[in-house]
Amino acid sequence: MSAPAGSPHPAASSRIPPKLGGAAASGAAAPAGPGPGPHQQNGPAQNQMQVPSGYGLHPQSYIAPSGHYSQGPGKMTSLPLDSQCDDYYSGLYRVPTQNVVTPNTASQQPGAQQMYGSVPPAPHVVGSTLGSFQGAGSSASHLHTSASQPYSSFVNRYNSPAMYSANSSVAAQGFPSTCGHYALSTVSNAAYPSVSYPSLPAGDPYGQQMFTSQNAPTVRPVRDNSFSGPSTAISHPSPLPPPPSQQYHQQQSLSGYSTFAWSASGLPSTQDNLIQNHTSLATANNPTNPVADTLSCSVMQNVQPPKSSPVVSAVLSGASSTRTPPAAGRPVEPLASVARPSELLQQKGMQYGEYVNNQASSAPTPLSSTSDDEEEEEEDEEAGVDSSSTTSSASPMPNSYDALEGGSYPDMLSSSASSPAPDPAPEPDPAPAPAPAAPQPSKMAKPFGYGYPTLQPGYQNATAPLNSGVPPSSPMYSGFQQYAQQYPGMNQLSSSLGGLNLQSSSQPESLRPVNLTQERNILPMTPVWAPVPNLNLDLKKLNCSPDSFRCTLTNIPQTQALLNKAKLPLGLLLHPFRDLTQLPVITSNTIVRCRSCRTYINPFVSFIDQRRWKCNLCYRVNDVPEEFMYNPLTRSYGEPHKRPEVQNPTVEFIASSDYMLRPPQPAVYLFVLDVSHNAVEAGYLTILCQSLLENLDKLPGDSRTRIGFMTFDSTVHFYNLQEGLSQPQMLIVSDIDDVFLPTPDSLLVNLYESKELIKDLLNALPNMFTNTRETHSALGPALQAAFKLMSPTGGRVSVFQTQLPSLGAGLLQSREDPNQRSSTKVVQHLGPATDFYKKLALDCSGQQTAVDLFLLSSQYSDLASLACMSKYSAGCIYYYPSFHYTHNPSQAEKLQKDLKRYLTRKIGFEAVMRIRCTKGLSMHTFHGNFFVRSTDLLSLANINPDAGFAVQLSIEESLTDTSLVCFQTALLYTSSKGERRIRVHTLCLPVVSSLADVYAGADVQASICLLANMAVDRSISSSLSDARDALVNAVVDSLSAYGSTVSNLQHSGLIAPSSLKLFPLYILALLKQKAFRTGTSTRLDDRVYAMCQIKCQPLVHLMKMIHPNLYRVDRLTDEGAIHVNDRVVPQPPLQKLSAEKLTRDGAFLMDCGSVFYIWIGKSCDNNFIEDVLGYPNFASIPQKMTHLPELDTLSSERARSFITWLRDNRPLNPILHVVKDESPAKTEFFQHLIEDRTEAAFSYYEFLLHVQQQICK
Amino acid sequence: MNISIHPCSWPYSTSACSLQLTIIAFDELRTDFKNPIDQCNPVHARERLRNIERICFLLRKLVLPEYSIHSLFCIMFLCAQEWLTLGLNVPLLFYHFWRYFHCPADSSELAYDPPVVMNADTLSYCQKEAWCKLAFYLLSFFYYLYCMIYTLVSS
């Protein structure tokens, strides 16, 4: 490599691409030799103009001389040539003289392997304990039975209300059982070699009720112990307190708990326990599969692959060769070469001291950062758990990611005592935060909590299997009812829940004709809920939650012709990776799937006899595998229909190694930050670095997590954070035309090994560029570099951009004409200006890398083009218009909160999502951020819990021979813990043959969201006015179709079925939405951002955006209040969005999803102003107020608890604005009053008249 | 008659060939491995994506030649004053013009956009379009052949 070094560049005039590859191959690039003059010019990265020429001459000089930073960007340096080269490294940062100790991962591996190997093949798993903890958080009751109870009695308990007696000893008992798993596992294996049933099916339903909160504390210590149990077996180093474990063992013997062991997976805490558990998991889960071990090992190896060493050396040598010939001679050891120059010249390092913390003296100590003992995290998730002692293991899914993840691949680092353990603290925190969802547990508990109505096993009685036998045309409910009646349990159930039964009432109600023009208060007082599919009761209960899976028509028309007649859109709205409070996690060796269509077994399949089941999507008859015959819930054999997979519409499987051909990737995060003048001026770096510092430990991931940073202005800067350095090294690449990675393997570093360096960097970053005068932004090259950096592993790239990219590839011009902002005619430039970002996104998607964009800009930044980088790589987009950290504190606060959520929320890597539906239906168009890889497969480089998707469906074949259709979404992803998981949602809907039924089942919110998605597509591919027309036509067509076919009454008014009564209102709201409005001044970026949000927000959030909720808050009472987490949350009625509702003596809260407004009327009650806002009277309220003070008054408390409740569980943290009646900000508020007339748009009543007129045409 | 029809056979076959290629390409696009394990494989993902991009690129390359050959023919028919034949071709000509100029707003690419092409409706539309045009080209090829022979024989 070094041979040519030192020789003058062969072809000075010709351009030699400074690619890594090129450099490596030729070695010619390296030779800069003591450079001639031009070389030097090249050096100063700041001088962009010179780059091209200098570059041609001396490729090696891309790396800017270190000096320039210290000297300030603006200045041209004229360093003597030769010294410049030498300076490069030393100048940049002082390199520690002591040799870098790289953690010898390789040596540890064998150890780790052995550990795995030695694990007893217990099928057991870790997660079970987890579940129980979660359970602890929730409500008190519980049915826990002691382990020793005979199972049968246990079963009974499920059905009888009596069982919910509090049992204080539950926790203790439950735990032991887990422990028992370990011991027993071997036994179980012997008995039934193939069955390992780690997850708890029933458990989650019950979990909520199982443990009292008091139990929680006691449980915790126990848990640790229980884990240690296995660890001892494995000879893990963790201390094992003897008493508890003994207890467990006793318990286990007591329980006489049968041969099977299972456990819930999903331990909320990451720490050692996890790791140990994982260890056991890995082996346990695949007792038969030796691959697991090897796999995990390979993973480790991959963690730090000896990256193309020749390349590295070449580059390095390229940089340093001239100065230190010896370094060039050592191809394989980049580190060494780096160090060398530093020795030579340390004086330069001093200059850099200002931005880099001077830590040169302190030896990097990788080990010190976190101790292994940190397991005591407080995890408060409420989640149920099963009584593991009694039956199966299911782990209700807690919100927190950790809990989700069993995390199967122990990292060698963590397993060795010396290495920093992943910080436990991070996970528990995020969990409660993102999805407190307090009301949910109670809601959820109900359906699950009672008994287990299941599909009848076909073999137990003669009743026909679900899909067959019911005459298609007849309402299937009756059929099912019958069915249910044969089971006494069912009867009981249905009678007890009779109030909920909509069978009789729903039909008339949702079909009741409503005369829209006469109905003045069309908006209900309470939030609109999703319609419940008209299924029989037990199916209804087994159906997927509308929050994750919704169809625009809950009654599927039989034929396309019928659908066409109804003129309603047919499609699905998905929120597949939603934070769930409970989720059964199933670990078994074989995941039961249909052999032909690969559908996962689900609650809606029918069992033909004990050994066979019929797929509900393709109707193929499949065999029930032996393993599936055992039901861990009842601990009995031969009841496959009671397995958790068949009992829950949403389950998560831990995929075996069959589902991965490469080892699961580690969590890799790369931050690409704009540091141009504009960015520094806006001041986002401070906020970002602060948030990162705070949340560094909470980043989802395991001990393999890697992180990297890049900054860019007119050049691209990399940061070498390799463990062992005393300070972060900044490497500057000024050749933006052909950007390359200076040291490919030390830019993305292990979070835990290099934590100190990372912290140093984050502390230093905000001040490093304070004096920059660089106004250009080379976003394109930076992204290309990021792509190169990420492509070996995949992961997440977070891009922060503050202006229009102005240099290099992907540069953009301003396309917005401010005069056209309020044009009613044509809105142009909604599509991308260049394909660069799209292509880049596709490349990224191919390498499993997602790009998330944070756009913080005060001017037009062409979001339409920039957004492509996220759209096609399954990223997400955040936009902060006119962001400034001091001038616009509310945006700054929003950024801060969003970042907190963004950094700590769950994340899934290298995901694919496949949506299947019953034969006869087909899906055609998808909406959301992803790449469509085949007609039903979405490729998602990353999946995050805030991403929503939509799919349009068509009916290809008539569905006359079936009475039910099912949809199944399977999301396969790699958790941040390095586990392959499959989350499966199944939705079942009835098929109807009459138009009236179709209307009766219309889900107006889902329809609106789907239409909004379609309209976005239309406005980009065609034009905005087309899209608007299409929206209006949608409502005109459907209402006229309804009027002409279903309601025979000839009213003069506009008639809609009750299910669609809000349709025109929502359409009007859409037309007035930022994305689609015309005539009102809308900045292009705002409009495009609104479109992006429509495409990728899940339904719940999207609806708030489209149609905000308005509440009157000056007279909150406890009437109808709900209790959440010991807080009383008042539930004021919804007001319609019209100024007529705003009375001057009131205060109103508007919830727009991403922003809250509190409008204070002029003559608002002073008591309210004083008690809630903390000001004596209206006049003294400041113009900009974004917080409610914490006052010790009842009304303040109510208002705050109401707002907090609204804020909970939002992906976009809403900022509160207090708007005074006369303040200029009130236009913001008033534009959301969509029922009112504006200068450019109809009022609601006018719109109705317009629609009516169109219908009559 | 002679003048215009004689040379048409070979370019027509190229045109038809490109259509054939298009159809094969779409078929390839549509075919994906049903094997779920393969689906989940990131390596496969990359290959698949490259495939899609490659095919789209190929398709885009085919578009312009096809359109230009067809319009060339129309011009030749015009010169030869073959009004009937021209009349048969004009609808397709207009369709081509529409296709060519009515590309999605602001996109520099003609059609066959990798992220969109896999949407089932886009895909099936493109496929149907290709089949129809193939049929049209084949029929017109034989028609021209017939005309040519007819003129040769009659003159």
Short mmCIF file of C-alpha atoms in Angstrom, two decimals, chain A residues 51-332:
data_model
loop_
_atom_site.label_atom_id
_atom_site.label_comp_id
_atom_site.label_asym_id
_atom_site.label_seq_id
_atom_site.Cartn_x
_atom_site.Cartn_y
_atom_site.Cartn_z
CA VAL A 51 -11.71 22.44 -3.31
CA PRO A 52 -12.17 21.24 -6.78
CA SER A 53 -8.89 22.31 -8.11
CA GLY A 54 -6.89 21.37 -5.17
CA TYR A 55 -8.63 18.19 -5.05
CA GLY A 56 -7.64 17.12 -8.45
CA LEU A 57 -4.12 17.65 -7.67
CA HIS A 58 -3.86 16.12 -4.34
CA PRO A 59 -6.45 13.79 -3.31
CA GLN A 60 -4.94 13.10 -0.03
CA SER A 61 -5.65 16.47 1.19
CA TYR A 62 -9.32 16.15 1.57
CA ILE A 63 -8.84 15.88 5.09
CA ALA A 64 -8.49 19.34 6.13
CA PRO A 65 -5.64 20.36 8.21
CA SER A 66 -6.57 20.34 11.71
CA GLY A 67 -5.56 23.83 12.16
CA HIS A 68 -8.42 25.48 10.60
CA TYR A 69 -10.85 25.06 13.29
CA SER A 70 -8.85 26.59 15.88
CA GLN A 71 -8.14 29.42 13.65
CA GLY A 72 -11.65 30.10 12.85
CA PRO A 73 -13.46 29.10 9.80
CA GLY A 74 -13.17 32.22 7.84
CA LYS A 75 -9.50 32.33 7.69
CA MET A 76 -7.42 30.78 5.08
CA THR A 77 -4.54 29.09 6.55
CA SER A 78 -1.22 29.28 4.98
CA LEU A 79 0.68 26.77 6.82
CA PRO A 80 3.92 25.55 5.52
CA LEU A 81 3.21 22.60 3.50
CA ASP A 82 5.11 19.95 5.14
CA SER A 83 4.11 20.87 8.55
CA GLN A 84 0.57 20.86 7.54
CA CYS A 85 0.57 17.27 6.87
CA ASP A 86 2.16 16.46 10.04
CA ASP A 87 -0.20 18.57 11.84
CA TYR A 88 -3.13 16.88 10.67
CA TYR A 89 -3.67 14.43 13.33
CA SER A 90 -1.85 15.96 16.06
CA GLY A 91 -3.39 19.20 15.28
CA LEU A 92 -6.85 17.97 15.37
CA TYR A 93 -6.74 16.48 18.68
CA ARG A 94 -4.18 15.37 20.88
CA VAL A 95 -3.94 11.73 20.79
CA PRO A 96 -3.17 9.99 23.98
CA THR A 97 0.25 8.68 24.00
CA GLN A 98 -0.52 5.60 25.79
CA ASN A 99 -1.46 2.89 23.55
CA VAL A 100 -5.04 2.40 22.87
CA VAL A 101 -6.39 -0.62 24.42
CA THR A 102 -9.08 -2.04 22.37
CA PRO A 103 -11.31 -4.26 24.29
CA ASN A 104 -10.46 -7.59 23.16
CA THR A 105 -13.75 -8.80 22.16
CA ALA A 106 -12.52 -11.78 20.43
CA SER A 107 -11.02 -13.29 23.43
CA GLN A 108 -14.16 -12.96 25.34
CA GLN A 109 -16.23 -14.64 22.86
CA PRO A 110 -15.23 -18.09 23.55
CA GLY A 111 -16.18 -17.55 27.09
CA ALA A 112 -19.51 -16.30 26.15
CA GLN A 113 -20.02 -19.14 23.90
CA GLN A 114 -19.26 -21.53 26.53
CA MET A 115 -21.72 -19.94 28.68
CA TYR A 116 -24.35 -20.45 26.23
CA GLY A 117 -23.32 -23.86 25.60
CA SER A 118 -23.48 -24.75 29.17
CA VAL A 119 -26.89 -23.48 29.70
CA PRO A 120 -29.18 -26.25 30.46
CA PRO A 121 -31.54 -26.66 27.63
CA ALA A 122 -34.29 -25.20 29.60
CA PRO A 123 -37.07 -24.03 27.48
CA HIS A 124 -37.71 -21.51 29.96
CA VAL A 125 -37.39 -18.00 29.77
CA VAL A 126 -36.83 -14.95 31.24
CA GLY A 127 -39.68 -13.01 30.38
CA SER A 128 -42.04 -14.48 32.76
CA THR A 129 -40.88 -12.55 35.60
CA LEU A 130 -41.20 -9.57 33.64
CA GLY A 131 -44.73 -10.04 33.14
CA SER A 132 -45.38 -10.36 36.71
CA PHE A 133 -43.77 -7.15 37.50
CA GLN A 134 -45.80 -5.39 35.16
CA GLY A 135 -48.77 -6.87 36.63
CA ALA A 136 -47.78 -5.48 39.86
CA GLY A 137 -48.27 -2.01 38.68
CA SER A 138 -51.81 -2.40 37.84
CA SER A 139 -54.92 -2.86 39.66
CA ALA A 140 -55.28 -4.78 42.73
CA SER A 141 -57.29 -7.68 42.42
CA HIS A 142 -56.17 -10.88 41.53
CA LEU A 143 -56.71 -14.21 40.99
CA HIS A 144 -53.59 -15.64 41.57
CA THR A 145 -53.78 -19.10 42.71
CA SER A 146 -51.04 -20.73 44.44
CA ALA A 147 -48.99 -23.00 42.46
CA SER A 148 -50.03 -25.97 44.35
CA GLN A 149 -53.59 -25.70 43.38
CA PRO A 150 -54.81 -28.24 41.05
CA TYR A 151 -55.12 -26.87 37.70
CA SER A 152 -58.67 -27.58 37.20
CA SER A 153 -59.69 -25.40 40.00
CA PHE A 154 -57.62 -22.82 38.52
CA VAL A 155 -59.48 -22.94 35.39
CA ASN A 156 -62.67 -22.48 37.12
CA ARG A 157 -61.41 -19.48 38.69
CA TYR A 158 -61.06 -17.79 35.48
CA ASN A 159 -64.64 -17.99 34.90
CA SER A 160 -65.84 -17.13 38.28
CA PRO A 161 -65.77 -13.62 39.48
CA ALA A 162 -64.88 -14.79 42.88
CA MET A 163 -61.40 -15.41 41.98
CA TYR A 164 -60.51 -11.86 41.89
CA SER A 165 -59.73 -11.72 45.45
CA ALA A 166 -56.68 -9.96 46.41
CA ASN A 167 -53.96 -12.25 47.30
CA SER A 168 -51.07 -10.66 48.88
CA SER A 169 -48.90 -13.61 48.58
CA VAL A 170 -49.28 -13.79 44.94
CA ALA A 171 -46.10 -12.27 44.01
CA ALA A 172 -44.03 -14.52 46.02
CA GLN A 173 -45.71 -17.53 44.77
CA GLY A 174 -45.70 -16.43 41.28
CA PHE A 175 -42.12 -15.92 41.25
CA PRO A 176 -40.99 -19.06 42.53
CA SER A 177 -42.72 -20.70 39.80
CA THR A 178 -40.69 -18.88 37.37
CA CYS A 179 -37.76 -20.11 39.06
CA GLY A 180 -39.23 -23.42 38.85
CA HIS A 181 -39.13 -23.18 35.18
CA TYR A 182 -35.55 -23.36 35.16
CA ALA A 183 -35.27 -26.37 37.17
CA LEU A 184 -38.12 -28.03 35.55
CA SER A 185 -37.29 -27.12 32.14
CA THR A 186 -35.04 -29.96 31.58
CA VAL A 187 -37.67 -32.24 32.74
CA SER A 188 -40.15 -30.83 30.47
CA ASN A 189 -37.88 -31.19 27.67
CA ALA A 190 -37.48 -34.74 28.34
CA ALA A 191 -41.12 -35.28 28.41
CA TYR A 192 -41.99 -33.19 25.46
CA PRO A 193 -38.89 -32.33 23.80
CA SER A 194 -40.25 -29.91 21.38
CA VAL A 195 -42.41 -27.79 23.52
CA SER A 196 -41.12 -24.77 25.11
CA TYR A 197 -43.67 -22.33 25.89
CA PRO A 198 -42.31 -19.24 27.19
CA SER A 199 -45.05 -16.90 26.76
CA LEU A 200 -48.14 -16.56 28.61
CA PRO A 201 -51.26 -16.55 26.74
CA ALA A 202 -53.82 -16.08 29.27
CA GLY A 203 -51.60 -14.26 31.46
CA ASP A 204 -51.83 -11.00 29.99
CA PRO A 205 -55.44 -10.63 30.24
CA TYR A 206 -55.26 -11.51 33.80
CA GLY A 207 -52.07 -9.92 34.40
CA GLN A 208 -53.58 -6.63 34.91
CA GLN A 209 -55.54 -7.82 37.73
CA MET A 210 -53.21 -10.14 39.20
CA PHE A 211 -50.93 -8.28 41.32
CA THR A 212 -51.66 -5.67 43.70
CA SER A 213 -49.55 -2.70 43.61
CA GLN A 214 -48.30 -3.37 47.05
CA ASN A 215 -46.89 -6.51 45.81
CA ALA A 216 -44.73 -4.78 43.42
CA PRO A 217 -42.01 -3.82 45.76
CA THR A 218 -41.75 -7.21 47.17
CA VAL A 219 -41.67 -8.66 43.84
CA ARG A 220 -38.73 -6.80 42.65
CA PRO A 221 -36.09 -8.24 44.79
CA VAL A 222 -37.54 -11.53 44.09
CA ARG A 223 -37.23 -11.09 40.50
CA ASP A 224 -33.62 -10.53 40.62
CA ASN A 225 -33.21 -13.61 42.50
CA SER A 226 -35.25 -15.59 40.28
CA PHE A 227 -33.10 -14.66 37.49
CA SER A 228 -30.07 -15.40 39.32
CA GLY A 229 -31.41 -18.81 39.72
CA PRO A 230 -30.76 -19.65 36.17
CA SER A 231 -27.59 -17.81 36.26
CA THR A 232 -26.20 -19.95 38.90
CA ALA A 233 -26.99 -22.86 36.84
CA ILE A 234 -25.04 -21.29 34.15
CA SER A 235 -22.41 -20.35 36.56
CA HIS A 236 -23.04 -16.80 36.05
CA PRO A 237 -21.17 -14.44 38.21
CA SER A 238 -24.14 -12.74 39.69
CA PRO A 239 -24.73 -13.09 43.36
CA LEU A 240 -27.59 -15.20 44.34
CA PRO A 241 -29.34 -14.50 47.54
CA PRO A 242 -30.08 -17.87 48.84
CA PRO A 243 -33.32 -17.50 50.71
CA PRO A 244 -35.53 -16.48 47.88
CA SER A 245 -34.16 -18.97 45.58
CA GLN A 246 -34.70 -21.68 48.05
CA GLN A 247 -38.12 -20.54 48.40
CA TYR A 248 -38.59 -20.85 44.79
CA HIS A 249 -37.32 -24.23 44.64
CA GLN A 250 -39.57 -25.26 47.36
CA GLN A 251 -42.35 -23.73 45.61
CA GLN A 252 -41.60 -25.42 42.55
CA SER A 253 -41.56 -28.72 44.18
CA LEU A 254 -44.71 -27.80 45.92
CA SER A 255 -46.43 -26.85 42.87
CA GLY A 256 -45.72 -30.03 41.25
CA TYR A 257 -45.99 -28.01 38.26
CA SER A 258 -46.07 -30.08 35.44
CA THR A 259 -43.60 -31.00 32.96
CA PHE A 260 -43.80 -27.93 30.94
CA ALA A 261 -42.01 -24.86 31.53
CA TRP A 262 -42.79 -21.68 29.93
CA SER A 263 -42.23 -18.23 30.67
CA ALA A 264 -43.14 -14.95 29.43
CA SER A 265 -40.51 -13.19 27.66
CA GLY A 266 -40.04 -9.58 27.68
CA LEU A 267 -38.20 -8.47 30.66
CA PRO A 268 -38.46 -4.81 31.19
CA SER A 269 -35.10 -4.43 32.65
CA THR A 270 -32.19 -4.71 30.44
CA GLN A 271 -29.45 -5.41 32.77
CA ASP A 272 -27.68 -8.39 33.69
CA ASN A 273 -30.74 -10.28 34.38
CA LEU A 274 -31.69 -9.83 30.94
CA ILE A 275 -28.49 -10.90 29.68
CA GLN A 276 -28.43 -13.93 31.73
CA ASN A 277 -31.86 -14.62 30.81
CA HIS A 278 -31.15 -14.14 27.29
CA THR A 279 -28.48 -16.52 27.51
CA SER A 280 -30.82 -19.01 28.75
CA LEU A 281 -33.34 -17.84 26.30
CA ALA A 282 -31.21 -18.31 23.39
CA THR A 283 -30.50 -21.80 24.19
CA ALA A 284 -33.74 -22.47 25.76
CA ASN A 285 -35.78 -21.36 22.92
CA ASN A 286 -34.09 -23.54 20.56
CA PRO A 287 -33.31 -26.54 22.48
CA THR A 288 -33.25 -28.44 19.34
CA ASN A 289 -31.48 -25.84 17.51
CA PRO A 290 -27.84 -25.64 18.05
CA VAL A 291 -27.71 -22.82 15.64
CA ALA A 292 -28.64 -20.42 18.28
CA ASP A 293 -25.32 -20.56 19.88
CA THR A 294 -23.42 -20.08 16.83
CA LEU A 295 -25.65 -17.35 15.81
CA SER A 296 -25.18 -15.40 18.87
CA CYS A 297 -21.54 -15.79 18.57
CA SER A 298 -21.50 -14.61 15.11
CA VAL A 299 -23.38 -11.64 16.17
CA MET A 300 -20.71 -10.70 18.46
CA GLN A 301 -18.16 -11.07 15.89
CA ASN A 302 -20.05 -8.83 13.72
CA VAL A 303 -20.13 -6.19 16.22
CA GLN A 304 -16.78 -5.04 15.29
CA PRO A 305 -15.80 -6.64 12.17
CA PRO A 306 -12.28 -6.05 11.21
CA LYS A 307 -13.43 -3.57 8.70
CA SER A 308 -11.84 -3.75 5.39
CA SER A 309 -8.55 -3.12 6.83
CA PRO A 310 -6.67 -2.38 3.70
CA VAL A 311 -8.99 0.38 2.94
CA VAL A 312 -8.65 1.87 6.26
CA SER A 313 -5.01 1.84 6.20
CA ALA A 314 -4.96 3.35 2.83
CA VAL A 315 -7.05 6.19 3.85
CA LEU A 316 -5.20 6.77 6.92
CA SER A 317 -2.00 6.58 5.22
CA GLY A 318 -3.36 8.88 2.67
CA ALA A 319 -3.91 11.33 5.36
CA SER A 320 -0.82 10.78 7.21
CA SER A 321 1.52 9.12 4.91
CA THR A 322 3.54 12.06 4.05
CA ARG A 323 4.25 12.93 7.52
CA THR A 324 4.81 9.56 8.88
CA PRO A 325 5.94 7.11 6.41
CA PRO A 326 6.09 4.38 8.97
CA ALA A 327 2.46 4.76 9.64
CA ALA A 328 1.67 4.24 6.07
CA GLY A 329 3.51 1.06 6.23
CA ARG A 330 1.13 -0.41 8.69
CA PRO A 331 -1.91 -1.14 6.77
CA VAL A 332 -3.91 -2.95 9.28
#
